[in-house]
Amino acid sequence: MPDTLNQLLQSLNKRIVFMVSLILVIWLIFNALSGGYILRAENIANLFRQVTVVALLSIGMTLVIVSGNIDLSVGSSLGMFGALTAALITQVELNAVAAVILILCLGFLVGCLHGTLIHYFNIPSFVVTLGGLIAYRGVTQYIARKAIPIRTPWIKAIAQGSVPESASLLMAIIIIIILWIIIFRNRAMHSKANLHTQPLWIDCVKAIMISTLIAVFTVVLVNGEGYPVQVVILLALALIGTLIVRFTRFGHYVYAIGGNKDAAHYSGVSIATNIILVFGIMGLLAALAGIISISELSSAAPDIGDLKELEAIAACVIGGTTLAGGSGVIGMSILGALVMASIKNGMSMMGIVAQMQKVILGSVLILAVALDQWSRNTRKNRR
Amino acid sequence: MRKLMLILGIFAGILIISCGSNKKETKPDTLLIGLSMADLKEERWQRDRDMFIEMAKTLGAEVLVQDASGDPNMQMQQCDNMFVRGISVLVVIPKNADAAAPIVEKAHKKGVKVLCYDRLITNAEPDLYVSFDNVRVGEIQATEIVKLVPKGKYLELLGDPGDKNADMVHEGHKKALNEAISTGNIEIVMSQSCDKWLGSEAKRITEDALTRFSIDAIVASNDGTARGAIAALEAKGLTGKIPVSGQDADLLNCQYIVQGKQAVTVYKPIRKIAEFSAVAAIAMAKGHPVEGINTKVNNGLIDVPTAFLDPIPVTKDNIDQTVIADGFHSKEAVYQ
């Protein structure tokens, strides 16, 4: 038995196991300390709502950091795009669908502009986006100097509504089926290519474990209000992002550029196109995060998104993305965001004073990275 | 591998501990009041919090405090958290009047009544609004300054552009100044909002104003902005020569008043609003009628039942009888 257990453990990705256990530990500690409120269905739904904006940003931020850059503007541009959306819908009285599409395109273009400035004008991304951080906050405060209310029901529903029960269940089932297909397709491909395949039972256990996890969460959420809409959006985008990174040329090039820009250049990778696209994606996600933020408040306020850029960077770093570029995984950054959101949620439930919350959050950031470095170093040493 | 087992081991340990201590529930019969604060950076809000908690405790209720650090989305989320904790009534100091509307909506869905503390939530249906009359505050600020400088060029420092109170204070300024402006005795040469009521913003604006105009008086909307203005005056050696108004009776500003650096601050006895709100919140939670409602304020959607409390102008002449007599600041601290 210890042998088979060992075999199973060895086949698991240690970083994922580490992050997931870290999150579970955080939940259990706070659950115990707050008297059992953390693991209530209602709170789990709240927690996933609370993580969405930072997690969305961390998808794009992972790509930006992997490419060897940084984007400090996302918090402010999130605010700006949110305020613009509200202004377009409420003040200009533009059709809400058109406004949202327009803002998403604008977000993409502004991101592309960052990329262009960084690549063609040779300005460090830190500087370009620091400029954005300051300038876009000004624009936000100008547009939303008086908060702009939003009354469009479907926009409010993005952050305040939930997917109905039956649809939630259906989605969970589809996700589980896709999961099994992926796992067994991988197996088939591996054995076809005569690569080392793991024993069938290991893959089965893995698939069952993940399916159970999804099933449990779905049941818990459906018992509350169902999947929050914004969480569905997050999951979909996380999936799309992961697929892009794994299976498109663009995805591979981003890692190549971040790993060694010159080598990538001499291998014929177009640095310009890829960097501009990376920032374009970041801009698009910031715009989407802005729309979700105003949806949550049913209005745009001048300080929406303040400091969110740093939270997104912290999420990536906790998830193991190296700031030097070249390595990072989208799913892990989202787990990193969940770590921070869980701690915030737990501390808020306990009524810990805000000053202390900040001290703890800062310490956790450093501790998480220290732990990660420690485990990486020892792994390397053993080799 | 060993490390992984170690982590899993710790994890299992915590699991066991947490299962053991899960029974620790709060006493079911204690009333839990949720207090959601926009920001605790300003000195005054910490007093509000402390006095509110003190009063609630003597009345047998427990208070769960949340500080949103100036982030409206965070405030929303913290209120969600408090609903899970099962609060019986929610007291909100909204970061943003409009953006807090969904908080009221959600609270009502959970059957929780909402008291707007000092700042009104607009376009929603809050159950009670408790505040000092902020139009009166602005009126007092301007009136006291006009007493000192009946003729001249005025600089007007307004509060945060997203805060409805800032608008009300502004309205009070207009009420008090309109006549003198129409006769041409007073000219407002510059009127600007200070983001987040920040002193640093006020300082920057005052510096600019002093460079461009010869200012005779400054009507500042609160003590934070007054401090900024006074810092700018100090750099030019103009302190005491140009009167400055304020609001909140912060300690430093009370010192400025006895030193002659600031002309007036408007004192809104925090104990009064904190204690009134604690009593009202508990009455609301128990479904009893609230005593002391004296007016209604329209918030864009409904006329909100409102209790307005009286603000007091504080100058060099009456500081001993007001701020110090109330124990808001000690005599030694003010005259240090």
mmCIF file of N, CA and C in Angstrom, chain A residues 5-6 9-10 14 17-18 21 24-25 28-29 31-37 40 42-43 46 49-50 141 145-147 149 151 156 160 225 293 296-299 301-306 308 344-345 348-351 353-355 357-358 374-375 378 382, chain B residues 1-8 10-11 14-15 17-18 21-22 24-26 40-41 46 49 64-67 69-74 76-78 80-86 95-96 98-102 105-106 110 123 160-163 167 195-196:
data_model
loop_
_atom_site.group_PDB
_atom_site.id
_atom_site.type_symbol
_atom_site.label_atom_id
_atom_site.label_comp_id
_atom_site.label_asym_id
_atom_site.label_seq_id
_atom_site.Cartn_x
_atom_site.Cartn_y
_atom_site.Cartn_z
ATOM 1 N N LEU A 5 0.677 4.216 -2.864
ATOM 2 C CA LEU A 5 0.411 5.596 -2.474
ATOM 3 C C LEU A 5 1.548 6.485 -2.974
ATOM 4 N N ASN A 6 2.740 5.987 -2.768
ATOM 5 C CA ASN A 6 3.933 6.711 -3.195
ATOM 6 C C ASN A 6 3.898 6.974 -4.696
ATOM 7 N N LEU A 9 1.389 9.662 -5.437
ATOM 8 C CA LEU A 9 1.860 10.983 -5.051
ATOM 9 C C LEU A 9 2.902 11.496 -6.031
ATOM 10 N N GLN A 10 3.774 10.552 -6.461
ATOM 11 C CA GLN A 10 4.843 10.981 -7.348
ATOM 12 C C GLN A 10 4.312 11.448 -8.710
ATOM 13 N N LYS A 14 3.579 18.504 -8.008
ATOM 14 C CA LYS A 14 3.775 18.894 -6.610
ATOM 15 C C LYS A 14 3.355 20.324 -6.341
ATOM 16 N N VAL A 17 -0.392 20.434 -5.914
ATOM 17 C CA VAL A 17 -0.747 19.848 -4.624
ATOM 18 C C VAL A 17 -0.438 20.832 -3.509
ATOM 19 N N PHE A 18 0.722 21.490 -3.623
ATOM 20 C CA PHE A 18 1.123 22.459 -2.600
ATOM 21 C C PHE A 18 0.104 23.593 -2.500
ATOM 22 N N SER A 21 -3.317 22.402 -1.200
ATOM 23 C CA SER A 21 -3.307 22.141 0.252
ATOM 24 C C SER A 21 -3.200 23.447 1.020
ATOM 25 N N LEU A 24 -6.622 24.876 1.210
ATOM 26 C CA LEU A 24 -7.460 24.114 2.147
ATOM 27 C C LEU A 24 -7.060 24.409 3.590
ATOM 28 N N VAL A 25 -5.746 24.486 3.826
ATOM 29 C CA VAL A 25 -5.272 24.777 5.175
ATOM 30 C C VAL A 25 -5.792 26.144 5.628
ATOM 31 N N LEU A 28 -9.423 25.900 6.467
ATOM 32 C CA LEU A 28 -9.699 25.171 7.708
ATOM 33 C C LEU A 28 -9.300 25.992 8.926
ATOM 34 N N ILE A 29 -8.145 26.665 8.837
ATOM 35 C CA ILE A 29 -7.721 27.482 9.973
ATOM 36 C C ILE A 29 -8.772 28.557 10.263
ATOM 37 N N ASN A 31 -11.811 28.666 9.276
ATOM 38 C CA ASN A 31 -13.093 28.071 9.629
ATOM 39 C C ASN A 31 -13.133 27.780 11.125
ATOM 40 N N ALA A 32 -12.012 27.261 11.621
ATOM 41 C CA ALA A 32 -11.943 26.954 13.047
ATOM 42 C C ALA A 32 -11.969 28.246 13.865
ATOM 43 N N LEU A 33 -11.180 29.241 13.425
ATOM 44 C CA LEU A 33 -11.058 30.471 14.205
ATOM 45 C C LEU A 33 -12.353 31.288 14.208
ATOM 46 N N SER A 34 -13.083 31.276 13.084
ATOM 47 C CA SER A 34 -14.263 32.143 13.008
ATOM 48 C C SER A 34 -15.518 31.420 13.474
ATOM 49 N N GLY A 35 -15.381 30.157 13.842
ATOM 50 C CA GLY A 35 -16.552 29.446 14.354
ATOM 51 C C GLY A 35 -17.400 28.834 13.257
ATOM 52 N N GLY A 36 -16.744 28.398 12.155
ATOM 53 C CA GLY A 36 -17.466 27.595 11.170
ATOM 54 C C GLY A 36 -18.199 28.369 10.094
ATOM 55 N N TYR A 37 -17.810 29.639 9.869
ATOM 56 C CA TYR A 37 -18.538 30.403 8.855
ATOM 57 C C TYR A 37 -17.926 30.288 7.462
ATOM 58 N N ARG A 40 -19.367 27.655 4.817
ATOM 59 C CA ARG A 40 -20.794 27.665 4.474
ATOM 60 C C ARG A 40 -20.950 27.930 2.982
ATOM 61 N N GLU A 42 -22.912 29.707 1.308
ATOM 62 C CA GLU A 42 -23.070 31.112 0.967
ATOM 63 C C GLU A 42 -21.710 31.800 0.903
ATOM 64 N N ASN A 43 -20.847 31.450 1.862
ATOM 65 C CA ASN A 43 -19.546 32.101 1.893
ATOM 66 C C ASN A 43 -18.640 31.615 0.769
ATOM 67 N N ASN A 46 -19.560 33.588 -2.083
ATOM 68 C CA ASN A 46 -19.011 34.939 -1.918
ATOM 69 C C ASN A 46 -17.526 34.963 -2.230
ATOM 70 N N ARG A 49 -16.840 34.915 -5.779
ATOM 71 C CA ARG A 49 -17.131 36.233 -6.345
ATOM 72 C C ARG A 49 -15.982 37.186 -6.057
ATOM 73 N N GLN A 50 -15.479 37.125 -4.837
ATOM 74 C CA GLN A 50 -14.463 38.093 -4.405
ATOM 75 C C GLN A 50 -13.135 37.898 -5.123
ATOM 76 N N GLN A 141 -11.243 59.316 -12.406
ATOM 77 C CA GLN A 141 -11.778 60.271 -11.436
ATOM 78 C C GLN A 141 -12.521 61.395 -12.133
ATOM 79 N N ARG A 145 -16.451 61.418 -11.535
ATOM 80 C CA ARG A 145 -16.335 62.353 -10.396
ATOM 81 C C ARG A 145 -17.613 62.347 -9.586
ATOM 82 N N LYS A 146 -18.738 62.207 -10.285
ATOM 83 C CA LYS A 146 -19.998 61.859 -9.610
ATOM 84 C C LYS A 146 -20.249 60.419 -10.012
ATOM 85 N N ALA A 147 -20.467 59.541 -9.049
ATOM 86 C CA ALA A 147 -20.662 58.139 -9.394
ATOM 87 C C ALA A 147 -21.767 58.009 -10.444
ATOM 88 N N PRO A 149 -24.600 55.723 -11.978
ATOM 89 C CA PRO A 149 -25.364 54.493 -11.736
ATOM 90 C C PRO A 149 -25.607 53.720 -13.038
ATOM 91 N N ARG A 151 -28.304 50.829 -14.640
ATOM 92 C CA ARG A 151 -29.561 50.151 -14.323
ATOM 93 C C ARG A 151 -29.848 48.973 -15.249
ATOM 94 N N LYS A 156 -25.945 44.263 -14.395
ATOM 95 C CA LYS A 156 -25.938 44.028 -12.953
ATOM 96 C C LYS A 156 -25.771 42.534 -12.658
ATOM 97 N N GLN A 160 -23.759 40.207 -9.845
ATOM 98 C CA GLN A 160 -24.688 39.985 -8.732
ATOM 99 C C GLN A 160 -25.549 38.744 -8.912
ATOM 100 N N GLU A 225 -26.873 29.717 -4.244
ATOM 101 C CA GLU A 225 -27.613 30.395 -5.308
ATOM 102 C C GLU A 225 -27.229 29.885 -6.688
ATOM 103 N N SER A 293 -16.493 44.963 -12.156
ATOM 104 C CA SER A 293 -16.437 45.803 -10.955
ATOM 105 C C SER A 293 -17.622 46.762 -10.880
ATOM 106 N N GLU A 296 -20.791 44.921 -9.984
ATOM 107 C CA GLU A 296 -20.911 44.571 -8.567
ATOM 108 C C GLU A 296 -21.533 45.719 -7.777
ATOM 109 N N LEU A 297 -21.211 46.953 -8.170
ATOM 110 C CA LEU A 297 -21.676 48.118 -7.424
ATOM 111 C C LEU A 297 -22.906 48.762 -8.062
ATOM 112 N N SER A 298 -23.364 48.231 -9.197
ATOM 113 C CA SER A 298 -24.421 48.851 -9.999
ATOM 114 C C SER A 298 -24.087 50.300 -10.323
ATOM 115 N N SER A 299 -22.812 50.656 -10.294
ATOM 116 C CA SER A 299 -22.422 52.027 -10.627
ATOM 117 C C SER A 299 -20.907 52.093 -10.755
ATOM 118 N N ALA A 301 -17.545 54.207 -9.691
ATOM 119 C CA ALA A 301 -17.070 55.166 -8.705
ATOM 120 C C ALA A 301 -15.609 55.500 -9.020
ATOM 121 N N PRO A 302 -15.130 56.661 -8.554
ATOM 122 C CA PRO A 302 -13.789 57.100 -8.959
ATOM 123 C C PRO A 302 -12.648 56.201 -8.488
ATOM 124 N N ASP A 303 -12.840 55.431 -7.415
ATOM 125 C CA ASP A 303 -11.683 54.669 -6.937
ATOM 126 C C ASP A 303 -11.784 53.174 -7.196
ATOM 127 N N ILE A 304 -12.601 52.803 -8.178
ATOM 128 C CA ILE A 304 -12.697 51.391 -8.543
ATOM 129 C C ILE A 304 -11.352 50.868 -9.042
ATOM 130 N N GLY A 305 -10.954 49.710 -8.553
ATOM 131 C CA GLY A 305 -9.754 49.055 -9.067
ATOM 132 C C GLY A 305 -8.455 49.551 -8.474
ATOM 133 N N ASP A 306 -8.545 50.440 -7.478
ATOM 134 C CA ASP A 306 -7.343 50.972 -6.857
ATOM 135 C C ASP A 306 -6.468 49.826 -6.326
ATOM 136 N N LYS A 308 -5.416 47.211 -7.639
ATOM 137 C CA LYS A 308 -5.669 45.853 -8.127
ATOM 138 C C LYS A 308 -4.479 45.330 -8.931
ATOM 139 N N LYS A 344 -8.097 37.149 2.919
ATOM 140 C CA LYS A 344 -8.869 38.388 3.137
ATOM 141 C C LYS A 344 -10.247 38.053 3.669
ATOM 142 N N ASN A 345 -10.906 37.094 3.017
ATOM 143 C CA ASN A 345 -12.254 36.701 3.412
ATOM 144 C C ASN A 345 -12.264 36.210 4.859
ATOM 145 N N SER A 348 -11.717 39.037 7.296
ATOM 146 C CA SER A 348 -12.896 39.891 7.380
ATOM 147 C C SER A 348 -13.981 39.223 8.225
ATOM 148 N N MET A 349 -14.140 37.902 8.038
ATOM 149 C CA MET A 349 -15.139 37.173 8.826
ATOM 150 C C MET A 349 -14.829 37.239 10.313
ATOM 151 N N MET A 350 -13.522 37.266 10.624
ATOM 152 C CA MET A 350 -13.133 37.294 12.027
ATOM 153 C C MET A 350 -13.183 38.703 12.592
ATOM 154 N N GLY A 351 -13.325 39.696 11.700
ATOM 155 C CA GLY A 351 -13.337 41.088 12.157
ATOM 156 C C GLY A 351 -11.962 41.586 12.558
ATOM 157 N N VAL A 353 -8.762 43.854 12.368
ATOM 158 C CA VAL A 353 -8.678 45.248 11.914
ATOM 159 C C VAL A 353 -7.879 45.335 10.612
ATOM 160 N N ALA A 354 -8.242 46.324 9.798
ATOM 161 C CA ALA A 354 -7.683 46.413 8.448
ATOM 162 C C ALA A 354 -6.162 46.568 8.445
ATOM 163 N N GLN A 355 -5.641 47.303 9.419
ATOM 164 C CA GLN A 355 -4.189 47.503 9.444
ATOM 165 C C GLN A 355 -3.493 46.149 9.569
ATOM 166 N N GLN A 357 -4.753 43.265 8.785
ATOM 167 C CA GLN A 357 -4.980 42.479 7.566
ATOM 168 C C GLN A 357 -3.880 42.744 6.552
ATOM 169 N N LYS A 358 -3.504 44.022 6.410
ATOM 170 C CA LYS A 358 -2.482 44.364 5.424
ATOM 171 C C LYS A 358 -1.146 43.747 5.798
ATOM 172 N N TRP A 374 12.290 27.612 -1.545
ATOM 173 C CA TRP A 374 12.910 26.587 -0.718
ATOM 174 C C TRP A 374 12.654 25.207 -1.326
ATOM 175 N N SER A 375 11.388 24.989 -1.741
ATOM 176 C CA SER A 375 11.075 23.663 -2.280
ATOM 177 C C SER A 375 11.753 23.467 -3.634
ATOM 178 N N THR A 378 15.635 22.773 -3.031
ATOM 179 C CA THR A 378 15.943 21.435 -2.534
ATOM 180 C C THR A 378 15.709 20.404 -3.633
ATOM 181 N N ARG A 382 18.745 17.961 -5.042
ATOM 182 C CA ARG A 382 18.680 16.507 -5.015
ATOM 183 C C ARG A 382 19.124 15.936 -6.360
ATOM 184 N N MET B 1 9.772 14.436 -1.927
ATOM 185 C CA MET B 1 8.651 13.572 -1.571
ATOM 186 C C MET B 1 8.325 13.671 -0.099
ATOM 187 N N ARG B 2 9.413 13.632 0.708
ATOM 188 C CA ARG B 2 9.195 13.687 2.144
ATOM 189 C C ARG B 2 8.485 14.996 2.509
ATOM 190 N N LYS B 3 8.894 16.059 1.778
ATOM 191 C CA LYS B 3 8.334 17.373 2.053
ATOM 192 C C LYS B 3 6.827 17.397 1.788
ATOM 193 N N LEU B 4 6.478 16.730 0.712
ATOM 194 C CA LEU B 4 5.072 16.694 0.339
ATOM 195 C C LEU B 4 4.270 15.991 1.424
ATOM 196 N N MET B 5 4.849 14.866 1.911
ATOM 197 C CA MET B 5 4.174 14.126 2.972
ATOM 198 C C MET B 5 4.038 15.007 4.215
ATOM 199 N N LEU B 6 5.098 15.797 4.457
ATOM 200 C CA LEU B 6 5.096 16.679 5.616
ATOM 201 C C LEU B 6 3.933 17.669 5.509
ATOM 202 N N ILE B 7 3.802 18.264 4.316
ATOM 203 C CA ILE B 7 2.732 19.243 4.112
ATOM 204 C C ILE B 7 1.369 18.585 4.296
ATOM 205 N N LEU B 8 1.226 17.400 3.696
ATOM 206 C CA LEU B 8 -0.050 16.692 3.835
ATOM 207 C C LEU B 8 -0.316 16.356 5.294
ATOM 208 N N ILE B 10 0.729 18.062 7.981
ATOM 209 C CA ILE B 10 0.305 19.280 8.669
ATOM 210 C C ILE B 10 -1.167 19.548 8.360
ATOM 211 N N PHE B 11 -1.486 19.377 7.104
ATOM 212 C CA PHE B 11 -2.836 19.587 6.611
ATOM 213 C C PHE B 11 -3.826 18.694 7.370
ATOM 214 N N ILE B 14 -4.259 19.908 10.967
ATOM 215 C CA ILE B 14 -5.140 21.060 11.091
ATOM 216 C C ILE B 14 -6.597 20.650 10.914
ATOM 217 N N LEU B 15 -6.805 19.707 10.011
ATOM 218 C CA LEU B 15 -8.150 19.205 9.776
ATOM 219 C C LEU B 15 -8.747 18.686 11.080
ATOM 220 N N ILE B 17 -7.719 19.336 14.193
ATOM 221 C CA ILE B 17 -7.900 20.414 15.163
ATOM 222 C C ILE B 17 -9.175 21.189 14.865
ATOM 223 N N SER B 18 -9.362 21.502 13.558
ATOM 224 C CA SER B 18 -10.492 22.358 13.214
ATOM 225 C C SER B 18 -11.814 21.647 13.454
ATOM 226 N N SER B 21 -12.601 22.091 17.115
ATOM 227 C CA SER B 21 -12.966 23.398 17.660
ATOM 228 C C SER B 21 -14.137 24.028 16.916
ATOM 229 N N ASN B 22 -14.757 23.251 16.061
ATOM 230 C CA ASN B 22 -15.827 23.803 15.237
ATOM 231 C C ASN B 22 -17.051 24.242 16.037
ATOM 232 N N LYS B 24 -17.279 26.086 18.483
ATOM 233 C CA LYS B 24 -17.213 27.415 19.079
ATOM 234 C C LYS B 24 -18.119 28.403 18.333
ATOM 235 N N GLU B 25 -19.365 28.469 18.685
ATOM 236 C CA GLU B 25 -20.301 29.417 18.074
ATOM 237 C C GLU B 25 -20.487 30.587 19.026
ATOM 238 N N THR B 26 -20.860 31.743 18.465
ATOM 239 C CA THR B 26 -21.140 32.861 19.361
ATOM 240 C C THR B 26 -22.465 32.598 20.065
ATOM 241 N N LEU B 40 -10.552 54.040 7.616
ATOM 242 C CA LEU B 40 -10.223 54.424 8.994
ATOM 243 C C LEU B 40 -9.028 55.361 9.044
ATOM 244 N N LYS B 41 -8.611 55.865 7.854
ATOM 245 C CA LYS B 41 -7.393 56.674 7.833
ATOM 246 C C LYS B 41 -7.555 57.962 8.620
ATOM 247 N N GLN B 46 -11.924 56.619 13.657
ATOM 248 C CA GLN B 46 -11.532 55.689 14.720
ATOM 249 C C GLN B 46 -12.287 55.998 16.005
ATOM 250 N N ARG B 49 -15.802 54.667 15.589
ATOM 251 C CA ARG B 49 -15.825 53.227 15.809
ATOM 252 C C ARG B 49 -15.801 52.911 17.303
ATOM 253 N N LEU B 64 -19.432 43.865 14.852
ATOM 254 C CA LEU B 64 -18.431 43.336 13.928
ATOM 255 C C LEU B 64 -18.033 44.489 13.000
ATOM 256 N N VAL B 65 -16.762 44.906 13.072
ATOM 257 C CA VAL B 65 -16.328 46.081 12.314
ATOM 258 C C VAL B 65 -15.568 45.663 11.059
ATOM 259 N N GLN B 66 -15.835 46.343 9.948
ATOM 260 C CA GLN B 66 -15.101 46.107 8.709
ATOM 261 C C GLN B 66 -14.609 47.440 8.178
ATOM 262 N N ASP B 67 -13.363 47.475 7.725
ATOM 263 C CA ASP B 67 -12.779 48.696 7.166
ATOM 264 C C ASP B 67 -12.423 48.431 5.712
ATOM 265 N N SER B 69 -10.926 50.268 3.590
ATOM 266 C CA SER B 69 -9.722 50.955 3.120
ATOM 267 C C SER B 69 -9.963 51.770 1.847
ATOM 268 N N GLY B 70 -11.129 52.358 1.746
ATOM 269 C CA GLY B 70 -11.395 53.251 0.616
ATOM 270 C C GLY B 70 -11.754 52.578 -0.693
ATOM 271 N N ASP B 71 -11.998 51.277 -0.655
ATOM 272 C CA ASP B 71 -12.306 50.557 -1.895
ATOM 273 C C ASP B 71 -13.791 50.166 -1.894
ATOM 274 N N PRO B 72 -14.598 50.761 -2.790
ATOM 275 C CA PRO B 72 -16.039 50.488 -2.752
ATOM 276 C C PRO B 72 -16.384 49.021 -3.021
ATOM 277 N N ASN B 73 -15.615 48.360 -3.881
ATOM 278 C CA ASN B 73 -15.894 46.940 -4.139
ATOM 279 C C ASN B 73 -15.620 46.101 -2.902
ATOM 280 N N MET B 74 -14.521 46.457 -2.208
ATOM 281 C CA MET B 74 -14.178 45.735 -0.990
ATOM 282 C C MET B 74 -15.284 45.916 0.048
ATOM 283 N N MET B 76 -18.457 46.355 -0.438
ATOM 284 C CA MET B 76 -19.550 45.466 -0.838
ATOM 285 C C MET B 76 -19.266 44.040 -0.370
ATOM 286 N N GLN B 77 -18.055 43.586 -0.648
ATOM 287 C CA GLN B 77 -17.693 42.202 -0.325
ATOM 288 C C GLN B 77 -17.667 41.960 1.178
ATOM 289 N N GLN B 78 -17.191 42.961 1.924
ATOM 290 C CA GLN B 78 -17.162 42.797 3.377
ATOM 291 C C GLN B 78 -18.578 42.721 3.945
ATOM 292 N N ASP B 80 -21.114 41.425 2.323
ATOM 293 C CA ASP B 80 -21.500 40.039 2.028
ATOM 294 C C ASP B 80 -21.007 39.114 3.131
ATOM 295 N N ASN B 81 -19.756 39.306 3.524
ATOM 296 C CA ASN B 81 -19.187 38.460 4.574
ATOM 297 C C ASN B 81 -19.977 38.590 5.872
ATOM 298 N N MET B 82 -20.379 39.822 6.191
ATOM 299 C CA MET B 82 -21.087 40.026 7.452
ATOM 300 C C MET B 82 -22.484 39.405 7.426
ATOM 301 N N PHE B 83 -23.106 39.387 6.228
ATOM 302 C CA PHE B 83 -24.416 38.724 6.146
ATOM 303 C C PHE B 83 -24.257 37.247 6.483
ATOM 304 N N VAL B 84 -23.163 36.632 6.021
ATOM 305 C CA VAL B 84 -22.926 35.228 6.349
ATOM 306 C C VAL B 84 -22.759 35.069 7.860
ATOM 307 N N ARG B 85 -22.111 36.049 8.480
ATOM 308 C CA ARG B 85 -21.930 35.975 9.932
ATOM 309 C C ARG B 85 -23.251 36.167 10.695
ATOM 310 N N GLY B 86 -24.299 36.546 9.984
ATOM 311 C CA GLY B 86 -25.610 36.638 10.631
ATOM 312 C C GLY B 86 -25.832 37.902 11.440
ATOM 313 N N LYS B 95 -18.436 54.317 1.237
ATOM 314 C CA LYS B 95 -17.318 54.972 0.564
ATOM 315 C C LYS B 95 -17.867 55.870 -0.523
ATOM 316 N N ASN B 96 -18.889 55.355 -1.186
ATOM 317 C CA ASN B 96 -19.450 56.086 -2.301
ATOM 318 C C ASN B 96 -20.968 55.980 -2.251
ATOM 319 N N ASP B 98 -23.492 56.296 -4.321
ATOM 320 C CA ASP B 98 -24.221 55.508 -5.311
ATOM 321 C C ASP B 98 -23.798 54.055 -5.300
ATOM 322 N N ALA B 99 -22.499 53.837 -5.175
ATOM 323 C CA ALA B 99 -21.957 52.490 -5.307
ATOM 324 C C ALA B 99 -22.360 51.597 -4.140
ATOM 325 N N ALA B 100 -22.892 52.186 -3.076
ATOM 326 C CA ALA B 100 -23.293 51.365 -1.939
ATOM 327 C C ALA B 100 -24.739 50.906 -2.057
ATOM 328 N N ALA B 101 -25.444 51.369 -3.108
ATOM 329 C CA ALA B 101 -26.861 51.006 -3.257
ATOM 330 C C ALA B 101 -27.096 49.487 -3.233
ATOM 331 N N PRO B 102 -26.266 48.691 -3.937
ATOM 332 C CA PRO B 102 -26.518 47.240 -3.901
ATOM 333 C C PRO B 102 -26.361 46.641 -2.502
ATOM 334 N N GLU B 105 -29.759 46.821 -1.058
ATOM 335 C CA GLU B 105 -30.598 45.829 -1.722
ATOM 336 C C GLU B 105 -30.355 44.430 -1.145
ATOM 337 N N LYS B 106 -29.072 44.067 -1.052
ATOM 338 C CA LYS B 106 -28.731 42.733 -0.544
ATOM 339 C C LYS B 106 -29.154 42.570 0.907
ATOM 340 N N LYS B 110 -31.845 39.847 2.788
ATOM 341 C CA LYS B 110 -31.557 38.979 3.936
ATOM 342 C C LYS B 110 -32.389 39.385 5.145
ATOM 343 N N ASN B 123 -30.011 56.457 -4.243
ATOM 344 C CA ASN B 123 -30.640 55.516 -5.176
ATOM 345 C C ASN B 123 -30.832 54.126 -4.594
ATOM 346 N N ASP B 160 -14.116 65.426 -1.208
ATOM 347 C CA ASP B 160 -13.984 64.427 -2.270
ATOM 348 C C ASP B 160 -15.123 64.560 -3.280
ATOM 349 N N PRO B 161 -14.782 64.544 -4.566
ATOM 350 C CA PRO B 161 -15.828 64.738 -5.580
ATOM 351 C C PRO B 161 -16.887 63.634 -5.583
ATOM 352 N N GLY B 162 -16.606 62.458 -4.999
ATOM 353 C CA GLY B 162 -17.601 61.388 -5.005
ATOM 354 C C GLY B 162 -18.457 61.358 -3.751
ATOM 355 N N ASP B 163 -18.200 62.261 -2.809
ATOM 356 C CA ASP B 163 -18.864 62.208 -1.505
ATOM 357 C C ASP B 163 -19.995 63.232 -1.471
ATOM 358 N N ASP B 167 -20.731 67.788 -1.383
ATOM 359 C CA ASP B 167 -21.671 68.628 -2.125
ATOM 360 C C ASP B 167 -22.531 69.457 -1.172
ATOM 361 N N ASP B 195 -9.396 65.380 -3.805
ATOM 362 C CA ASP B 195 -9.623 63.938 -3.887
ATOM 363 C C ASP B 195 -9.487 63.289 -2.527
ATOM 364 N N LYS B 196 -10.464 62.473 -2.181
ATOM 365 C CA LYS B 196 -10.451 61.728 -0.914
ATOM 366 C C LYS B 196 -10.252 62.650 0.296
#
